[in-house]
CSV table of C-alpha atoms in Angstrom, one decimal:
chain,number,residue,atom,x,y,z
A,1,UNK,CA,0.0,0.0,0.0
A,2,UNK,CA,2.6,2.5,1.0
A,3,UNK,CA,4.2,1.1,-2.3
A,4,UNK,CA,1.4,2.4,-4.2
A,5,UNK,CA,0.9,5.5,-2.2
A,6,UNK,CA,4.5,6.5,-3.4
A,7,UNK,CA,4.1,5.8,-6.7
A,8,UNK,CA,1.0,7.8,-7.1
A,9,UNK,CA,2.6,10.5,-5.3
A,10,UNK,CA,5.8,10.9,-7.7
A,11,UNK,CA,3.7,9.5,-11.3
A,12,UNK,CA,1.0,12.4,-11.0
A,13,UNK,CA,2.2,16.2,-11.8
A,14,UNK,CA,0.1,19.0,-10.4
A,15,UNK,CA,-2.0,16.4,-7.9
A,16,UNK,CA,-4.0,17.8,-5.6
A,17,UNK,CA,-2.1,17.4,-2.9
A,18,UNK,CA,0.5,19.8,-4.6
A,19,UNK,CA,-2.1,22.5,-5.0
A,20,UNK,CA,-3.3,22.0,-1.5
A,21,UNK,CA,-0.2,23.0,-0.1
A,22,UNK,CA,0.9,25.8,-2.4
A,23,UNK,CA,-2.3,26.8,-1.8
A,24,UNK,CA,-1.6,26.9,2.0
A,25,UNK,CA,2.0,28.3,2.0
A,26,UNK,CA,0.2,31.3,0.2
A,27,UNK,CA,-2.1,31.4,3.4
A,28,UNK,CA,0.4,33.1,6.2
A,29,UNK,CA,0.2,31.9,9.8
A,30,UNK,CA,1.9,34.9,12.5
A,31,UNK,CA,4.8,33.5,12.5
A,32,UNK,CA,4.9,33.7,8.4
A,33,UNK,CA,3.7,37.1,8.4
A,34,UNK,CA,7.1,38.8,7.0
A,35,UNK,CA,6.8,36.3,3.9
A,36,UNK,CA,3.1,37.2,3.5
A,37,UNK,CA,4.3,41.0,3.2
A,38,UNK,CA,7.2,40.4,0.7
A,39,UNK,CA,4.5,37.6,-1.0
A,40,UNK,CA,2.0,40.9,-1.0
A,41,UNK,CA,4.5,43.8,-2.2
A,42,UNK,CA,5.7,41.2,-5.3
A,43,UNK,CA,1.7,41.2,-5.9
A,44,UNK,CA,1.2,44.7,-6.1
A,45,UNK,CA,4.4,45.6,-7.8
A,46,UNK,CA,3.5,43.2,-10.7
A,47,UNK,CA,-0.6,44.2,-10.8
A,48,UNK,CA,1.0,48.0,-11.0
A,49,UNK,CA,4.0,47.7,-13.0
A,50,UNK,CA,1.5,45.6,-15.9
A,51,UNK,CA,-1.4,48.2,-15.8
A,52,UNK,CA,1.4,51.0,-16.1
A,53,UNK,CA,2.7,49.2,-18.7
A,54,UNK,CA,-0.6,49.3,-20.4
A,55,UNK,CA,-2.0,52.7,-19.8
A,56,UNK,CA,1.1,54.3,-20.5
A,57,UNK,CA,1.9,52.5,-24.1
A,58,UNK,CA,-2.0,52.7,-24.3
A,59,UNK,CA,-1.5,56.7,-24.1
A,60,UNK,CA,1.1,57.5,-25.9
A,61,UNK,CA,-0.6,54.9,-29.2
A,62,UNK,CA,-3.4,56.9,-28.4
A,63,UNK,CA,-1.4,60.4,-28.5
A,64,UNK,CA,0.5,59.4,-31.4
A,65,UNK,CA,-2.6,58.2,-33.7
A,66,UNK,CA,-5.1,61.6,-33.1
A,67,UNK,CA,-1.7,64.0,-33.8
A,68,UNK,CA,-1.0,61.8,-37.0
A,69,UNK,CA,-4.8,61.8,-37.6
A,70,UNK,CA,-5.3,65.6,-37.2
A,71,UNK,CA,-1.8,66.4,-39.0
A,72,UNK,CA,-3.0,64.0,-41.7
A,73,UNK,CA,-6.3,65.2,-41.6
A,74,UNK,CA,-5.0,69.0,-42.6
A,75,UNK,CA,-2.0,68.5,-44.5
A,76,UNK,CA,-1.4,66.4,-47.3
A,77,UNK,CA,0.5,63.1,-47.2
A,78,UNK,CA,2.7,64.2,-50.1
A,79,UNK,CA,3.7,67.9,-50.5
A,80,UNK,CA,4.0,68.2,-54.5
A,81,UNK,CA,6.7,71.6,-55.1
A,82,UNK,CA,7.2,73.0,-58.5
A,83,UNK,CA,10.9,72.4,-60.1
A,84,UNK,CA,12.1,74.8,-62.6
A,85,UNK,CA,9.5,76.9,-63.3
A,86,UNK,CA,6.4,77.9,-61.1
A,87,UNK,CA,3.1,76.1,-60.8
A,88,UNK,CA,1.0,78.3,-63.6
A,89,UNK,CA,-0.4,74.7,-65.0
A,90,UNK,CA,-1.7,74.0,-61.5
A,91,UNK,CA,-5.2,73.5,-62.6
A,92,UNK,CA,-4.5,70.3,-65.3
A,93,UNK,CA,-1.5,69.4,-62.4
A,94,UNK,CA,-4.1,69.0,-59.8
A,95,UNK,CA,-6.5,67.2,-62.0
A,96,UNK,CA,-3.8,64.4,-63.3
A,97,UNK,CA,-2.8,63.4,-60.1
A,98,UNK,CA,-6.2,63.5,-59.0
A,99,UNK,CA,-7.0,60.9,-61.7
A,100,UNK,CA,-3.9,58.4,-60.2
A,101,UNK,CA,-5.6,55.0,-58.5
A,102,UNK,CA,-5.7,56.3,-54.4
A,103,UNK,CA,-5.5,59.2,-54.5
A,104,UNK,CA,-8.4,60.9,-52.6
A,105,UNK,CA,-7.9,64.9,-53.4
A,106,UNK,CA,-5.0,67.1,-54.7
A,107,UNK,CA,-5.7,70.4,-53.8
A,108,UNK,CA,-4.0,73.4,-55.1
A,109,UNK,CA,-2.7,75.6,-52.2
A,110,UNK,CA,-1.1,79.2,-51.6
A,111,UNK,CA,0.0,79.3,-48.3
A,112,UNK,CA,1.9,82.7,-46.8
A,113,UNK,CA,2.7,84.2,-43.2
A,114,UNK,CA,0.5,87.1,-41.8
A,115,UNK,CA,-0.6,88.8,-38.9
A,116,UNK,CA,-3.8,88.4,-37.7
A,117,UNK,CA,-4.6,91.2,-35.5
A,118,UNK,CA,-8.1,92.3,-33.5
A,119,UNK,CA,-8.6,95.7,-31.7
A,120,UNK,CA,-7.6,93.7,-29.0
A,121,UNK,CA,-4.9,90.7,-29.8
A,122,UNK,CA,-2.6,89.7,-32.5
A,123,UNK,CA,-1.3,86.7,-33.1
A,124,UNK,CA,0.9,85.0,-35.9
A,125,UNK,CA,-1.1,82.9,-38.7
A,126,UNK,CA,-0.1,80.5,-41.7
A,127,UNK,CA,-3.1,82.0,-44.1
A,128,UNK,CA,-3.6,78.9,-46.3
A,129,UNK,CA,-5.3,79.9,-49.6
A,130,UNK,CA,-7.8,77.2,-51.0
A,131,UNK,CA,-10.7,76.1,-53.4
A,132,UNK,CA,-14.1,75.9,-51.8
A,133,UNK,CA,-14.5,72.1,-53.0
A,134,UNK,CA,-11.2,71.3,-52.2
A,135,UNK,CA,-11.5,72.3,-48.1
A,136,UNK,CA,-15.4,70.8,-48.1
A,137,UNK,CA,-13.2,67.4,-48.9
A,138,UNK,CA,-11.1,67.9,-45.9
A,139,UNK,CA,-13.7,66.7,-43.2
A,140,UNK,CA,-11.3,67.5,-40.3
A,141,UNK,CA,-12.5,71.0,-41.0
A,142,UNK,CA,-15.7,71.2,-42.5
A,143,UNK,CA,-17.4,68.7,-40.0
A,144,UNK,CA,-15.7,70.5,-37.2
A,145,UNK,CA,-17.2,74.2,-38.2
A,146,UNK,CA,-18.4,76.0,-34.6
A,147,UNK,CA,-19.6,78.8,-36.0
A,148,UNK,CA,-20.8,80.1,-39.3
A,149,UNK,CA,-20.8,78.1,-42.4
A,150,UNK,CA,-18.3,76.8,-45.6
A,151,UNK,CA,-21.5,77.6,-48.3
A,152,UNK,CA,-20.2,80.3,-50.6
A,153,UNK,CA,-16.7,80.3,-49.6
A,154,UNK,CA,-15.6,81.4,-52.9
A,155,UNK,CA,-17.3,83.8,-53.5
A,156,UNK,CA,-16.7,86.1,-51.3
A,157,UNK,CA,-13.7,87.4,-49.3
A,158,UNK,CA,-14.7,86.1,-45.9
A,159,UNK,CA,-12.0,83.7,-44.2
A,160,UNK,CA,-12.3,80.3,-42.0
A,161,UNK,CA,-10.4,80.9,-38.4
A,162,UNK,CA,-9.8,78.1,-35.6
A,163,UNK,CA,-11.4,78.2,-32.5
A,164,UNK,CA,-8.3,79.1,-30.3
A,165,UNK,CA,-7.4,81.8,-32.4
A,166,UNK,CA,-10.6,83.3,-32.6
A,167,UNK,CA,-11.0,83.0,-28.8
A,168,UNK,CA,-7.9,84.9,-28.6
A,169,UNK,CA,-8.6,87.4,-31.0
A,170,UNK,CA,-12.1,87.8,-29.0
A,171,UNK,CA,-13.8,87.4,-32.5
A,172,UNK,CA,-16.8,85.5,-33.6
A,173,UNK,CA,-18.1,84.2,-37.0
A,174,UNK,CA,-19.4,87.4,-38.7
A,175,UNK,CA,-16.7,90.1,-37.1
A,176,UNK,CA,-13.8,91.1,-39.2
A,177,UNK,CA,-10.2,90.3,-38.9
A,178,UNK,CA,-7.5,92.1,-40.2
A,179,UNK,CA,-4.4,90.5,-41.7
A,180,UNK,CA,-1.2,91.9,-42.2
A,181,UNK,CA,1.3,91.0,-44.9
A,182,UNK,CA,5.2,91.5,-44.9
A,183,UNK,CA,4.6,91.9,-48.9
A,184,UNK,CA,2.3,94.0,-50.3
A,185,UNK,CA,2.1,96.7,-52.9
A,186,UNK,CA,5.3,98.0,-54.4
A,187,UNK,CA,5.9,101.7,-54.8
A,188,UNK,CA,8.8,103.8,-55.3
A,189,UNK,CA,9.5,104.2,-51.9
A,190,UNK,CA,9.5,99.7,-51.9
A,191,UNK,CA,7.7,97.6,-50.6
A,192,UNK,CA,5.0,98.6,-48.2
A,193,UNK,CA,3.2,95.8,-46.1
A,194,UNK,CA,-0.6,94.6,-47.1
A,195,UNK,CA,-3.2,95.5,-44.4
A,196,UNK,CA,-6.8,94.2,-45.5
A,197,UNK,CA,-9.7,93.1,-43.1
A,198,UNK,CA,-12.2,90.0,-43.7
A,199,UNK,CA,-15.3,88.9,-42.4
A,200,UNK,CA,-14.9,85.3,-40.7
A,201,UNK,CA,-17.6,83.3,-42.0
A,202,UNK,CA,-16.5,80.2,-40.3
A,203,UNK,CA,-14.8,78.7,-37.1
A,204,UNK,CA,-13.4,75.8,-37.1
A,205,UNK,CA,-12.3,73.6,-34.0
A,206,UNK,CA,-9.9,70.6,-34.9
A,207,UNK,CA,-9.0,69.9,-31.1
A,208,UNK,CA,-5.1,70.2,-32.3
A,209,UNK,CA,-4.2,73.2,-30.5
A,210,UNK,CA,-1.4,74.7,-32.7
A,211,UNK,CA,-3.7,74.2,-35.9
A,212,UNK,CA,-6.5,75.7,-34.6
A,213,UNK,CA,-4.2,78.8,-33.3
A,214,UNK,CA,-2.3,79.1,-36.2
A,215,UNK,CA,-4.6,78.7,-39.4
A,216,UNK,CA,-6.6,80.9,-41.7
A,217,UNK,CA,-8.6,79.5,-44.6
A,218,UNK,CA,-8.5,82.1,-47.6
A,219,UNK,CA,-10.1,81.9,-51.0
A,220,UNK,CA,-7.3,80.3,-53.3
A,221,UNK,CA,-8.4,83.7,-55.9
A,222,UNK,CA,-7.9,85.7,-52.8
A,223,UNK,CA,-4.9,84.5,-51.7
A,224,UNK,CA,-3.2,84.8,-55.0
A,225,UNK,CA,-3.7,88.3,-54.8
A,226,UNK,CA,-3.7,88.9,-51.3
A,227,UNK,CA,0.9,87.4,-51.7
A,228,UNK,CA,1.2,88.6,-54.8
A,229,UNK,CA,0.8,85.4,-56.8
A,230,UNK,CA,0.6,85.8,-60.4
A,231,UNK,CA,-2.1,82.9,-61.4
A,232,UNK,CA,0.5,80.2,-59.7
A,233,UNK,CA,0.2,78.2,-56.2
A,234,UNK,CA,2.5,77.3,-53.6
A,235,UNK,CA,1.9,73.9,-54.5
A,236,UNK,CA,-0.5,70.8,-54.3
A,237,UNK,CA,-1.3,68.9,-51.3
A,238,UNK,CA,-2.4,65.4,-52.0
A,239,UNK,CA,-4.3,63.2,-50.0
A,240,UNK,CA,-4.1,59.2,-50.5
A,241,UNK,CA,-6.2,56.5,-49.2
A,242,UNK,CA,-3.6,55.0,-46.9
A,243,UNK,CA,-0.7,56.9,-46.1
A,244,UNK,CA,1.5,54.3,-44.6
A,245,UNK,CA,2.0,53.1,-47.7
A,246,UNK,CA,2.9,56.4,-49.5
A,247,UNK,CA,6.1,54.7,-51.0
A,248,UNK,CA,3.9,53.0,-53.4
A,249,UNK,CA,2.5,56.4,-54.6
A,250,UNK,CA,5.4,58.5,-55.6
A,251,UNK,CA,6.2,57.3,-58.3
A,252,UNK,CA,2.8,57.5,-60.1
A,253,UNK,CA,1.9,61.0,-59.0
A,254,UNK,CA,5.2,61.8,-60.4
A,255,UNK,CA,4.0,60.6,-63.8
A,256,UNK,CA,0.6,62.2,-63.4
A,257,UNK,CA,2.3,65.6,-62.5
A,258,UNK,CA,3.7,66.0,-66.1
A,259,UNK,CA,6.4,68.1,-65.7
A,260,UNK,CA,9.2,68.7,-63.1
A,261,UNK,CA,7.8,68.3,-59.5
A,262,UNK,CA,9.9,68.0,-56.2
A,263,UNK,CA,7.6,65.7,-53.7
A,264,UNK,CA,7.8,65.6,-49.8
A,265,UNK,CA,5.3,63.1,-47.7
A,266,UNK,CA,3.8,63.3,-44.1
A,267,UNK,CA,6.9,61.0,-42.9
A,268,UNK,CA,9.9,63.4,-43.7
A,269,UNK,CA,7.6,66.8,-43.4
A,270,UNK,CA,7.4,65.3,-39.4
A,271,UNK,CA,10.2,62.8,-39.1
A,272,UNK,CA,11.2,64.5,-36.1
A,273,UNK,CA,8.4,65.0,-34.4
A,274,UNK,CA,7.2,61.3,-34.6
A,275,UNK,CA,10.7,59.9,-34.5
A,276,UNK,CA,11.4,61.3,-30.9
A,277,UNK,CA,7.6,60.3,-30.3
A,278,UNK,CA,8.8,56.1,-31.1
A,279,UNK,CA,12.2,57.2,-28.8
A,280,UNK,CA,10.3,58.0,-25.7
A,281,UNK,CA,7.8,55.4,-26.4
A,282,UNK,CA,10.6,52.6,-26.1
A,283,UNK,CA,12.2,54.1,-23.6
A,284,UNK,CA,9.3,54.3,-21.4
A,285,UNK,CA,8.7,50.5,-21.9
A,286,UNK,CA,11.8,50.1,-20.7
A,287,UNK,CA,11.6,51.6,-17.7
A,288,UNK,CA,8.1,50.6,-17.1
A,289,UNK,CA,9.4,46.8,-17.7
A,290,UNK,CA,11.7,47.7,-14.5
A,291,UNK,CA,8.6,47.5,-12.1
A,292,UNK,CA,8.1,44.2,-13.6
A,293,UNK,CA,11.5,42.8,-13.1
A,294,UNK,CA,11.8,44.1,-9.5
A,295,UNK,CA,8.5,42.4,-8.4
A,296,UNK,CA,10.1,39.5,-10.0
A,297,UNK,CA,12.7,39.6,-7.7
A,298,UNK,CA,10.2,40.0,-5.1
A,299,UNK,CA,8.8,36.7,-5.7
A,300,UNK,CA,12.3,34.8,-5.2
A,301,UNK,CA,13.7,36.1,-2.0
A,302,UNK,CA,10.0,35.7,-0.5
A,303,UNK,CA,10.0,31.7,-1.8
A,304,UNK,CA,13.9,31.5,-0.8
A,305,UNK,CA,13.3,32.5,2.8
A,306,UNK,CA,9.5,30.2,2.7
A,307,UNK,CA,11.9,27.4,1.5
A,308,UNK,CA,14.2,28.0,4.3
A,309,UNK,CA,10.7,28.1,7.0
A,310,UNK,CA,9.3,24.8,5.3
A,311,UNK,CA,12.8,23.2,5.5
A,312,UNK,CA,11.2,20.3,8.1
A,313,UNK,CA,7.8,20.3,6.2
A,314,UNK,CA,9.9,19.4,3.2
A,315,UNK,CA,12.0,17.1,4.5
A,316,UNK,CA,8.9,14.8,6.3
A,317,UNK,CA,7.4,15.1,2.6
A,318,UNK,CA,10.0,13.8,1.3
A,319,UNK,CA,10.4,10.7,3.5
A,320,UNK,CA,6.7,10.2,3.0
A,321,UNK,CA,7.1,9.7,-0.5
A,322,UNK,CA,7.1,12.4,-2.3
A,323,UNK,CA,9.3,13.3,-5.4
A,324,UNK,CA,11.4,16.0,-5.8
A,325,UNK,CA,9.6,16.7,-8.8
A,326,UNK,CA,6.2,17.4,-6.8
A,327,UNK,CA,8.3,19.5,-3.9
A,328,UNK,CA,9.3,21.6,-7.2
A,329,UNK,CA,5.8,21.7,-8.3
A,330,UNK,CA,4.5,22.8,-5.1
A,331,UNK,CA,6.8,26.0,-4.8
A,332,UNK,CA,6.5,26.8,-8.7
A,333,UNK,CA,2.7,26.9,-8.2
A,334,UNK,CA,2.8,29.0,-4.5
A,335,UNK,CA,5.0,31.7,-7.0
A,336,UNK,CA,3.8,31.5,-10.1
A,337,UNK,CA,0.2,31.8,-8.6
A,338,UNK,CA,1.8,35.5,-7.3
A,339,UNK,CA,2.6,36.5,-10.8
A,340,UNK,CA,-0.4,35.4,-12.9
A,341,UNK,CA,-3.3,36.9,-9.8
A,342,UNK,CA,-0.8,40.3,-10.2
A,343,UNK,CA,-0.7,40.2,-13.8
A,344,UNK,CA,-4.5,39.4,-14.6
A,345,UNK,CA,-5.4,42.0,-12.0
A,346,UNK,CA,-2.8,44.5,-13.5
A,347,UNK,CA,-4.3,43.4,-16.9
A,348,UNK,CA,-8.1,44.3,-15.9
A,349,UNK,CA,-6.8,47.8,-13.8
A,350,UNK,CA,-5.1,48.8,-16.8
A,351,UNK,CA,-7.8,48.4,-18.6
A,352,UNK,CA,-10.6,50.2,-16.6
A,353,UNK,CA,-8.3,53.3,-16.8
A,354,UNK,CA,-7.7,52.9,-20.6
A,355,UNK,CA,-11.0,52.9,-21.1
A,356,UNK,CA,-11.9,55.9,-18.8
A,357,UNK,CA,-8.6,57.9,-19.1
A,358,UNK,CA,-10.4,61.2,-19.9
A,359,UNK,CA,-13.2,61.1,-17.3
A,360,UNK,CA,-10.3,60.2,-14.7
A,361,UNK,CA,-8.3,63.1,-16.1
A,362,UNK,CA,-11.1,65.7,-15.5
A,363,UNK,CA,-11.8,64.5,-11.8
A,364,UNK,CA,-7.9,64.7,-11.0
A,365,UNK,CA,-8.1,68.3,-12.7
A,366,UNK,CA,-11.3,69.0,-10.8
A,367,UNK,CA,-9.9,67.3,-7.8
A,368,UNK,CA,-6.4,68.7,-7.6
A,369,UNK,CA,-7.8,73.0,-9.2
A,370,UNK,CA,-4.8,72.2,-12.0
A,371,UNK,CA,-4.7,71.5,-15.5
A,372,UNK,CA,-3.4,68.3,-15.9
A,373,UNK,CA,-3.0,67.7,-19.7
A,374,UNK,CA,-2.5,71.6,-21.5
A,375,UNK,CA,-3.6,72.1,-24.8
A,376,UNK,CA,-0.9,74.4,-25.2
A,377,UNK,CA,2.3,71.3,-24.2
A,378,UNK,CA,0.9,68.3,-25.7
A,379,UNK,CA,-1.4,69.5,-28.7
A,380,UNK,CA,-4.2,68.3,-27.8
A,381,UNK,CA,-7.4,68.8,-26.2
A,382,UNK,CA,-8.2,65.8,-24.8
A,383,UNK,CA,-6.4,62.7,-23.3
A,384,UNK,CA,-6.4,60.1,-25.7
A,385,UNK,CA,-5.9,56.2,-25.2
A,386,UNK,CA,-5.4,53.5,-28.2
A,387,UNK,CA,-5.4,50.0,-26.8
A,388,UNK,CA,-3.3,48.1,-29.0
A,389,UNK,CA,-4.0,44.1,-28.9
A,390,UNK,CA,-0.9,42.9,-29.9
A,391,UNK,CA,1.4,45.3,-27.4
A,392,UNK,CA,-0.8,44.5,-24.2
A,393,UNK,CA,-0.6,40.4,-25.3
A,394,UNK,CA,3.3,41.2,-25.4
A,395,UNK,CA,2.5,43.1,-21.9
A,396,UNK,CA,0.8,40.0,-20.5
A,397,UNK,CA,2.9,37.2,-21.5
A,398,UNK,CA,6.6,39.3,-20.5
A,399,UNK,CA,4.9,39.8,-17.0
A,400,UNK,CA,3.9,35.9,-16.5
A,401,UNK,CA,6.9,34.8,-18.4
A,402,UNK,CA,9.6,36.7,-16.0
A,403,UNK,CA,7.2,35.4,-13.3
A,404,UNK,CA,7.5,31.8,-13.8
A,405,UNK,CA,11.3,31.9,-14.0
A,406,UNK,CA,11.2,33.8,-10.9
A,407,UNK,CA,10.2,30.4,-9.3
A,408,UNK,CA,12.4,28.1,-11.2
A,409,UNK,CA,15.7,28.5,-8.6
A,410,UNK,CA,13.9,28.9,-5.3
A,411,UNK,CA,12.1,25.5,-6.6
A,412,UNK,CA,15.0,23.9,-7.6
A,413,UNK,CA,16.3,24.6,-4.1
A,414,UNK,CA,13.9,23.3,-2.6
A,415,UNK,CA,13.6,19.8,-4.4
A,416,UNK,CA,17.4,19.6,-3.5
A,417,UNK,CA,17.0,19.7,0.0
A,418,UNK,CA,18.2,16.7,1.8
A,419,UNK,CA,15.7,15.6,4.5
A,420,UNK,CA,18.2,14.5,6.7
A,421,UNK,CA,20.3,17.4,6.8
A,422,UNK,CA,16.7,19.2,7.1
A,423,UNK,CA,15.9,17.2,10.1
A,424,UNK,CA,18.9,16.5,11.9
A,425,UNK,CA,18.5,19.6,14.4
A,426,UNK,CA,14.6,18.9,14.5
């Protein structure tokens, strides 16, 4: 019988018996309390240091896709320039490269510096001349119009104005702006500055501060004459139907432009921007990871020292019959079960506050009489969070991965213990 006892005992993995125990080596007694506490800090550290892991990456995705969305969403994805001569053909330009498979719009542009000025303010503007057609097809504007209306934008000599600027200008849709250009008329004593007002018949709220401070929409026939342009654009944003893959377009809007053409796409008009973007993104996974590791570490020295408490219980389980296969067992479940009940909790925290960044945002705000995330720093208006499935699975799996090998040596120490020596000062 006691034959058959042992067998069973060493043939079964993960008997109950195994569970039973890890289960209560997890449960401290007073005299265990100090390895309940470390047992409890590797918890939290490893239910924190996963939903950090998750909100934070989950931020800055989120941060990353609305600027790339809004910047996107006003500027063109490739930047066509004229080479040689200046863009008079802009009309049958525009309309070739429109014709190219995805392509969505290639809109003629005249864009020039001004200052836009109130009897109160002044501020710096990028006036942006543009057909009426063109900025209706830009819906990051025209469904985000606050006041007044796009209808008839041609043909008058009213302007479109963003939402920040017209707050600081203290002007509303159907007051008048001046604007104030370096280059205006020439006359024998040079060149004298260009000082015109307009009516703003639209404003227009993005939620990408420096766009909504910094833009005026102008009639492209306006505009021409407003800089000086004699019947010839800037040049001709175009918009694709999937701009990560804007290599594939060059080469045929090339073509379609017909004559010499220097192009620049969204990647190297922001390459900066976004590239120091992905640099602080790694880095903060790697720091974040840190929180992890250390609650990792956690986990061993609190199954070392449990090891060295359970020393007797070992060594009787041992001369009872037990392998050192199940004494492993038993200690690999009491820590793993640390790391996957941290990580699954981290998991669902991290989630919850993904889910609920902005509302938590305003309450801290509210809470704390501060503004927490400023328009004016980070671009936008709002706190934004983009769960990405395949990050938070890499999350998920480093967390419970670095906690099972966290068990492996204490275990192994454990199934090498030699009951005599165990018991010899019992």
């Amino acid at each position: 019988m006691d034959e058959t006892m042992t067998e069973t005992v060493q043939t079964a993995p993960f008997a109950p018996f195994e569970w039973m125990l890890s289960a209560r080596y997890l449960r401290a007694r007073r005299k265990e309390g100090f390895i309940s506490v470390i047992a409890g800090f590797s918890f939290l550290g490893i239910m924190l240091g996963v939903a950090t892991l998750i909100i934070v990456m989950a931020v800055m995705n989120g941060f990353r896709k609305e600027l790339l969305d809004k910047i996107l969403g006003l500027n063109g994805h490739i930047l066509v320039q004229p080479l040689e001569s200046p863009l008079t053909d802009w009309k049958d330009v525009a309309e070739r490269i429109s014709q190219v498979d995805g392509i969505r719009l290639a809109a003629p542009v005249v864009d020039g510096q001004a200052l836009a000025s109130s009897p109160w303010n002044a501020s710096g503007v990028l006036v942006r001349g543009i057909r009426s057609d063109d900025l209706n097809n830009l819906t990051s504007i025209a469904k985000n119009i606050k006041q007044g209306s796009l209808e008839g934008f041609d043909d008058g000599q009213g302007v479109a104005i963003g939402r920040r600027l017209a707050d600081q200008l203290s002007l509303h849709a159907g007051d008048s702006v001046t604007l104030v250009a370096p280059k205006g008329a020439v006359t024998p004593m040079g060149t004298t500055p260009r000082i015109k007002p307009y009516k703003i018949v639209a404003v227009f709220e993005i939620g990408m501060s420096e766009y909504d401070l910094g833009f005026v929409f102008m009639p492209l026939a306006e505009a021409q004459a407003y800089f000086n342009r004699s019947n010839d654009v800037t040049s001709i944003e175009v918009f694709t139907n999937n701009p990560d893959k804007i290599d594939s377009f060059r080469k045929s809007v090339t073509e379609a432009a017909g004559r010499p053409v220097f192009l620049v796409d969204w990647r190297q008009r922001n390459s900066t921007f976004f590239n120091a973007l992905q640099v602080e993104r790694n880095v903060m996974f790697l720091i974040l990871t840190m929180i992890v590791l250390v609650a990792a570490l956690n986990i061993v020295s609190g199954l070392i020292m449990l090891v060295k408490d359970k020393g007797s219980d070992i060594a009787i389980l041992r001369t009872m019959g037990a392998s050192q296969g199940s004494i492993m067992r038993i200690f690999l479940i009491t820590g793993a079960s640390i790391g996957v009940v941290g990580t699954l909790v981290g998991f669902f925290v991290g989630l919850v506050i993904c889910l609920n960044i902005e509302s938590i945002r305003q309450f801290l705000s509210w809470l704390t009489s501060t503004e927490l995330f400023s328009p004016e720093l980070y671009f936008l208006s709002k706190l934004p969070a983009e769960i990405d499935v395949g990050e938070t699975t890499a999350v998920v799996i480093m967390a419970l991965t670095l906690s099972f090998l966290a068990t492996l040596y204490p275990s192994w120490r454990a199934a090498r213990l030699d009951p005599v020596e165990a018991l010899r000062y019992e």
